[in-house]
Amino acid sequence: MTPEELEAARDRIVPDVVADGLHVLFCGINPGLMRAATGHHFARPGNRFWPVLHASGFTPRLLKPSEQEELLGYGLGITNVVSRASARADELTADEYREGGLLLAGKVERLRPRWLAVAGVTAYRAAFGDRRAQIGPQERMIGATRIWALPNPSGLNAGWSLARMAEEFGRLRAAAFTEA
């Protein structure tokens, strides 16, 4: 993909992959330019979302970003905190995160997933004003939906190996699929 094509992607909205009553609604920070250009979530090479999803047992095989619609058959979906595409998450403003958190809460109230899983504890903190949040299940709920803050699967997050990240995603999977 050329730099010009990536830059043109800034104005594109990446559609959510959602349905009512999901087990887990995964939530990215915002679309990167690669995601916006392709229309597929977590599409940037080096992003570990798809390998971690498989390694943690959420999917029976490694899905490609272009197969994202298959997630619905597993009771999973994907959305974002902020809909605006950017080259890096640090281009987003505090106001965008806060507004995104409000919009996300409304979406969760409508869709009623069992769990909202925010991929990036820093994004969760910014969107919901919870500066003390840590990785794992949160006390806050949106209606009957529980919230889990996950490590950011970006390849830039060197503090979390793929194996360690898969363990945390696996904890969420166990909680999401053992509850009645």
JSON list of C-alpha atoms in Angstrom, two decimals, residues 120-122 124-126 128-139 149:
[
{"chain": "A", "resi": 120, "resn": "GLY", "atom": "CA", "xyz": [-5.34, -1.24, 25.86]},
{"chain": "A", "resi": 121, "resn": "VAL", "atom": "CA", "xyz": [-5.59, -0.32, 29.54]},
{"chain": "A", "resi": 122, "resn": "THR", "atom": "CA", "xyz": [-4.41, 3.23, 28.77]},
{"chain": "A", "resi": 124, "resn": "TYR", "atom": "CA", "xyz": [-9.71, 2.29, 28.93]},
{"chain": "A", "resi": 125, "resn": "ARG", "atom": "CA", "xyz": [-8.40, 4.76, 31.51]},
{"chain": "A", "resi": 126, "resn": "ALA", "atom": "CA", "xyz": [-8.77, 7.69, 29.10]},
{"chain": "A", "resi": 128, "resn": "PHE", "atom": "CA", "xyz": [-13.76, 6.02, 31.18]},
{"chain": "A", "resi": 129, "resn": "GLY", "atom": "CA", "xyz": [-11.79, 8.37, 33.44]},
{"chain": "A", "resi": 130, "resn": "ASP", "atom": "CA", "xyz": [-10.44, 5.52, 35.56]},
{"chain": "A", "resi": 131, "resn": "ARG", "atom": "CA", "xyz": [-6.78, 6.42, 36.13]},
{"chain": "A", "resi": 132, "resn": "ARG", "atom": "CA", "xyz": [-6.18, 3.49, 38.47]},
{"chain": "A", "resi": 133, "resn": "ALA", "atom": "CA", "xyz": [-7.44, 0.73, 36.18]},
{"chain": "A", "resi": 134, "resn": "GLN", "atom": "CA", "xyz": [-5.16, -2.27, 35.74]},
{"chain": "A", "resi": 135, "resn": "ILE", "atom": "CA", "xyz": [-5.20, -5.15, 33.27]},
{"chain": "A", "resi": 136, "resn": "GLY", "atom": "CA", "xyz": [-8.03, -7.55, 34.09]},
{"chain": "A", "resi": 137, "resn": "PRO", "atom": "CA", "xyz": [-11.70, -7.36, 35.07]},
{"chain": "A", "resi": 138, "resn": "GLN", "atom": "CA", "xyz": [-12.94, -3.94, 36.15]},
{"chain": "A", "resi": 139, "resn": "GLU", "atom": "CA", "xyz": [-15.42, -2.99, 38.84]},
{"chain": "A", "resi": 149, "resn": "ALA", "atom": "CA", "xyz": [-9.04, -4.22, 30.25]}
]
